[in-house]
């Protein structure tokens, strides 16, 4: 079973997932707070470089399996052209309606 982007509880996370799945850089940037940060498997990453490589240049797609913590924590089947599909966990910090930080890694 999957959760559609429209069913996600947190509006900022809904905008993030929608932008990723549409491969929409503009909408993605709009979903982020100024100075947003991220980590991948516990390692801090440069958000711009990481998202270009792991999302936009490789056609990333998030298929949400579940959400908790008011929509700030997701389990996602994530796929892109570089790595194929993997089960991942995503945790978001939202400030003023924008994603201030996200952390992702293997679920």
JSON list of C-alpha atoms in Angstrom, two decimals:
[
{"chain": "A", "resi": 1, "resn": "UNK", "atom": "CA", "xyz": [0.00, 0.00, 0.00]},
{"chain": "A", "resi": 2, "resn": "UNK", "atom": "CA", "xyz": [1.19, 3.50, -0.73]},
{"chain": "A", "resi": 3, "resn": "UNK", "atom": "CA", "xyz": [0.30, 6.97, 0.47]},
{"chain": "A", "resi": 4, "resn": "UNK", "atom": "CA", "xyz": [-0.24, 9.51, -2.29]},
{"chain": "A", "resi": 5, "resn": "UNK", "atom": "CA", "xyz": [1.45, 12.90, -2.03]},
{"chain": "A", "resi": 6, "resn": "UNK", "atom": "CA", "xyz": [-1.98, 14.48, -1.60]},
{"chain": "A", "resi": 7, "resn": "UNK", "atom": "CA", "xyz": [-2.56, 12.34, 1.50]},
{"chain": "A", "resi": 8, "resn": "UNK", "atom": "CA", "xyz": [0.59, 13.54, 3.30]},
{"chain": "A", "resi": 9, "resn": "UNK", "atom": "CA", "xyz": [-0.31, 15.37, 6.52]},
{"chain": "A", "resi": 10, "resn": "UNK", "atom": "CA", "xyz": [2.41, 18.02, 6.52]},
{"chain": "A", "resi": 11, "resn": "UNK", "atom": "CA", "xyz": [1.99, 20.61, 3.72]},
{"chain": "A", "resi": 12, "resn": "UNK", "atom": "CA", "xyz": [5.75, 21.32, 3.41]},
{"chain": "A", "resi": 13, "resn": "UNK", "atom": "CA", "xyz": [6.52, 17.59, 3.07]},
{"chain": "A", "resi": 14, "resn": "UNK", "atom": "CA", "xyz": [3.66, 17.24, 0.58]},
{"chain": "A", "resi": 15, "resn": "UNK", "atom": "CA", "xyz": [5.22, 20.05, -1.51]},
{"chain": "A", "resi": 16, "resn": "UNK", "atom": "CA", "xyz": [8.68, 18.40, -1.25]},
{"chain": "A", "resi": 17, "resn": "UNK", "atom": "CA", "xyz": [7.46, 14.97, -2.40]},
{"chain": "A", "resi": 18, "resn": "UNK", "atom": "CA", "xyz": [5.33, 16.48, -5.17]},
{"chain": "A", "resi": 19, "resn": "UNK", "atom": "CA", "xyz": [8.30, 18.50, -6.46]},
{"chain": "A", "resi": 20, "resn": "UNK", "atom": "CA", "xyz": [10.65, 15.49, -6.39]},
{"chain": "A", "resi": 21, "resn": "UNK", "atom": "CA", "xyz": [8.16, 13.31, -8.27]},
{"chain": "A", "resi": 22, "resn": "UNK", "atom": "CA", "xyz": [7.55, 16.03, -10.86]},
{"chain": "A", "resi": 23, "resn": "UNK", "atom": "CA", "xyz": [11.33, 16.58, -11.24]},
{"chain": "A", "resi": 24, "resn": "UNK", "atom": "CA", "xyz": [10.52, 20.27, -10.65]},
{"chain": "A", "resi": 25, "resn": "UNK", "atom": "CA", "xyz": [13.61, 22.11, -9.41]},
{"chain": "A", "resi": 26, "resn": "UNK", "atom": "CA", "xyz": [11.72, 25.39, -8.95]},
{"chain": "A", "resi": 27, "resn": "UNK", "atom": "CA", "xyz": [8.98, 23.85, -6.82]},
{"chain": "A", "resi": 28, "resn": "UNK", "atom": "CA", "xyz": [11.61, 21.91, -4.87]},
{"chain": "A", "resi": 29, "resn": "UNK", "atom": "CA", "xyz": [13.54, 25.09, -4.05]},
{"chain": "A", "resi": 30, "resn": "UNK", "atom": "CA", "xyz": [10.28, 26.77, -3.08]},
{"chain": "A", "resi": 31, "resn": "UNK", "atom": "CA", "xyz": [9.59, 23.97, -0.56]},
{"chain": "A", "resi": 32, "resn": "UNK", "atom": "CA", "xyz": [12.93, 24.59, 1.20]},
{"chain": "A", "resi": 33, "resn": "UNK", "atom": "CA", "xyz": [13.71, 27.19, 3.85]},
{"chain": "A", "resi": 34, "resn": "UNK", "atom": "CA", "xyz": [16.71, 29.47, 3.21]},
{"chain": "A", "resi": 35, "resn": "UNK", "atom": "CA", "xyz": [19.86, 27.68, 4.33]},
{"chain": "A", "resi": 36, "resn": "UNK", "atom": "CA", "xyz": [18.17, 24.26, 4.47]},
{"chain": "A", "resi": 37, "resn": "UNK", "atom": "CA", "xyz": [20.46, 21.33, 5.33]},
{"chain": "A", "resi": 38, "resn": "UNK", "atom": "CA", "xyz": [20.39, 17.57, 4.88]},
{"chain": "A", "resi": 39, "resn": "UNK", "atom": "CA", "xyz": [22.15, 14.32, 5.65]},
{"chain": "A", "resi": 40, "resn": "UNK", "atom": "CA", "xyz": [22.27, 10.98, 3.86]},
{"chain": "A", "resi": 41, "resn": "UNK", "atom": "CA", "xyz": [22.92, 7.82, 5.92]},
{"chain": "A", "resi": 42, "resn": "UNK", "atom": "CA", "xyz": [24.15, 10.01, 8.78]},
{"chain": "A", "resi": 43, "resn": "UNK", "atom": "CA", "xyz": [26.65, 12.03, 6.73]},
{"chain": "A", "resi": 44, "resn": "UNK", "atom": "CA", "xyz": [26.11, 15.75, 6.17]},
{"chain": "A", "resi": 45, "resn": "UNK", "atom": "CA", "xyz": [25.83, 16.52, 2.45]},
{"chain": "A", "resi": 46, "resn": "UNK", "atom": "CA", "xyz": [25.77, 19.66, 0.35]},
{"chain": "A", "resi": 47, "resn": "UNK", "atom": "CA", "xyz": [22.05, 19.94, -0.35]},
{"chain": "A", "resi": 48, "resn": "UNK", "atom": "CA", "xyz": [22.42, 21.46, -3.83]},
{"chain": "A", "resi": 49, "resn": "UNK", "atom": "CA", "xyz": [24.98, 18.92, -5.04]},
{"chain": "A", "resi": 50, "resn": "UNK", "atom": "CA", "xyz": [23.18, 15.95, -3.48]},
{"chain": "A", "resi": 51, "resn": "UNK", "atom": "CA", "xyz": [19.73, 16.83, -4.82]},
{"chain": "A", "resi": 52, "resn": "UNK", "atom": "CA", "xyz": [21.08, 17.49, -8.30]},
{"chain": "A", "resi": 53, "resn": "UNK", "atom": "CA", "xyz": [22.83, 14.09, -8.38]},
{"chain": "A", "resi": 54, "resn": "UNK", "atom": "CA", "xyz": [20.34, 11.94, -6.45]},
{"chain": "A", "resi": 55, "resn": "UNK", "atom": "CA", "xyz": [17.06, 13.54, -7.53]},
{"chain": "A", "resi": 56, "resn": "UNK", "atom": "CA", "xyz": [17.11, 15.75, -10.62]},
{"chain": "A", "resi": 57, "resn": "UNK", "atom": "CA", "xyz": [19.89, 14.35, -12.84]},
{"chain": "A", "resi": 58, "resn": "UNK", "atom": "CA", "xyz": [18.80, 10.76, -12.09]},
{"chain": "A", "resi": 59, "resn": "UNK", "atom": "CA", "xyz": [14.99, 11.10, -12.19]},
{"chain": "A", "resi": 60, "resn": "UNK", "atom": "CA", "xyz": [14.40, 10.45, -8.50]},
{"chain": "A", "resi": 61, "resn": "UNK", "atom": "CA", "xyz": [10.94, 9.30, -7.42]},
{"chain": "A", "resi": 62, "resn": "UNK", "atom": "CA", "xyz": [9.41, 8.85, -3.96]},
{"chain": "A", "resi": 63, "resn": "UNK", "atom": "CA", "xyz": [6.70, 6.24, -3.41]},
{"chain": "A", "resi": 64, "resn": "UNK", "atom": "CA", "xyz": [5.58, 6.78, 0.19]},
{"chain": "A", "resi": 65, "resn": "UNK", "atom": "CA", "xyz": [4.76, 3.61, 2.13]},
{"chain": "A", "resi": 66, "resn": "UNK", "atom": "CA", "xyz": [3.88, 5.26, 5.43]},
{"chain": "A", "resi": 67, "resn": "UNK", "atom": "CA", "xyz": [3.98, 8.47, 7.42]},
{"chain": "A", "resi": 68, "resn": "UNK", "atom": "CA", "xyz": [4.11, 9.21, 11.14]},
{"chain": "A", "resi": 69, "resn": "UNK", "atom": "CA", "xyz": [4.96, 12.07, 13.50]},
{"chain": "A", "resi": 70, "resn": "UNK", "atom": "CA", "xyz": [2.34, 14.26, 11.83]},
{"chain": "A", "resi": 71, "resn": "UNK", "atom": "CA", "xyz": [3.81, 13.61, 8.39]},
{"chain": "A", "resi": 72, "resn": "UNK", "atom": "CA", "xyz": [7.38, 14.56, 9.37]},
{"chain": "A", "resi": 73, "resn": "UNK", "atom": "CA", "xyz": [8.65, 10.98, 9.17]},
{"chain": "A", "resi": 74, "resn": "UNK", "atom": "CA", "xyz": [8.22, 8.86, 6.05]},
{"chain": "A", "resi": 75, "resn": "UNK", "atom": "CA", "xyz": [9.15, 5.40, 4.86]},
{"chain": "A", "resi": 76, "resn": "UNK", "atom": "CA", "xyz": [9.63, 5.60, 1.10]},
{"chain": "A", "resi": 77, "resn": "UNK", "atom": "CA", "xyz": [10.47, 3.29, -1.76]},
{"chain": "A", "resi": 78, "resn": "UNK", "atom": "CA", "xyz": [12.90, 5.64, -3.46]},
{"chain": "A", "resi": 79, "resn": "UNK", "atom": "CA", "xyz": [14.18, 5.02, -6.95]},
{"chain": "A", "resi": 80, "resn": "UNK", "atom": "CA", "xyz": [16.45, 6.79, -9.38]},
{"chain": "A", "resi": 81, "resn": "UNK", "atom": "CA", "xyz": [18.42, 5.90, -12.50]},
{"chain": "A", "resi": 82, "resn": "UNK", "atom": "CA", "xyz": [21.71, 5.74, -10.55]},
{"chain": "A", "resi": 83, "resn": "UNK", "atom": "CA", "xyz": [20.82, 3.30, -7.76]},
{"chain": "A", "resi": 84, "resn": "UNK", "atom": "CA", "xyz": [17.55, 1.64, -8.72]},
{"chain": "A", "resi": 85, "resn": "UNK", "atom": "CA", "xyz": [14.98, 1.24, -5.95]},
{"chain": "A", "resi": 86, "resn": "UNK", "atom": "CA", "xyz": [15.62, 1.10, -2.22]},
{"chain": "A", "resi": 87, "resn": "UNK", "atom": "CA", "xyz": [13.56, 1.37, 0.94]},
{"chain": "A", "resi": 88, "resn": "UNK", "atom": "CA", "xyz": [14.47, 4.63, 2.69]},
{"chain": "A", "resi": 89, "resn": "UNK", "atom": "CA", "xyz": [13.49, 6.61, 5.77]},
{"chain": "A", "resi": 90, "resn": "UNK", "atom": "CA", "xyz": [13.04, 10.37, 5.59]},
{"chain": "A", "resi": 91, "resn": "UNK", "atom": "CA", "xyz": [12.75, 12.75, 8.55]},
{"chain": "A", "resi": 92, "resn": "UNK", "atom": "CA", "xyz": [11.89, 16.41, 8.09]},
{"chain": "A", "resi": 93, "resn": "UNK", "atom": "CA", "xyz": [12.19, 19.54, 10.20]},
{"chain": "A", "resi": 94, "resn": "UNK", "atom": "CA", "xyz": [9.75, 22.24, 9.13]},
{"chain": "A", "resi": 95, "resn": "UNK", "atom": "CA", "xyz": [10.12, 25.89, 10.09]},
{"chain": "A", "resi": 96, "resn": "UNK", "atom": "CA", "xyz": [7.66, 28.59, 8.98]},
{"chain": "A", "resi": 97, "resn": "UNK", "atom": "CA", "xyz": [6.04, 26.23, 6.49]},
{"chain": "A", "resi": 98, "resn": "UNK", "atom": "CA", "xyz": [9.28, 25.25, 4.72]},
{"chain": "A", "resi": 99, "resn": "UNK", "atom": "CA", "xyz": [11.66, 22.29, 4.98]},
{"chain": "A", "resi": 100, "resn": "UNK", "atom": "CA", "xyz": [14.60, 23.48, 7.09]},
{"chain": "A", "resi": 101, "resn": "UNK", "atom": "CA", "xyz": [16.29, 20.07, 7.22]},
{"chain": "A", "resi": 102, "resn": "UNK", "atom": "CA", "xyz": [15.81, 16.56, 5.98]},
{"chain": "A", "resi": 103, "resn": "UNK", "atom": "CA", "xyz": [17.62, 13.37, 6.82]},
{"chain": "A", "resi": 104, "resn": "UNK", "atom": "CA", "xyz": [17.40, 10.28, 4.67]},
{"chain": "A", "resi": 105, "resn": "UNK", "atom": "CA", "xyz": [18.96, 6.84, 4.70]},
{"chain": "A", "resi": 106, "resn": "UNK", "atom": "CA", "xyz": [18.27, 3.17, 4.31]},
{"chain": "A", "resi": 107, "resn": "UNK", "atom": "CA", "xyz": [15.15, 2.02, 6.14]}
]
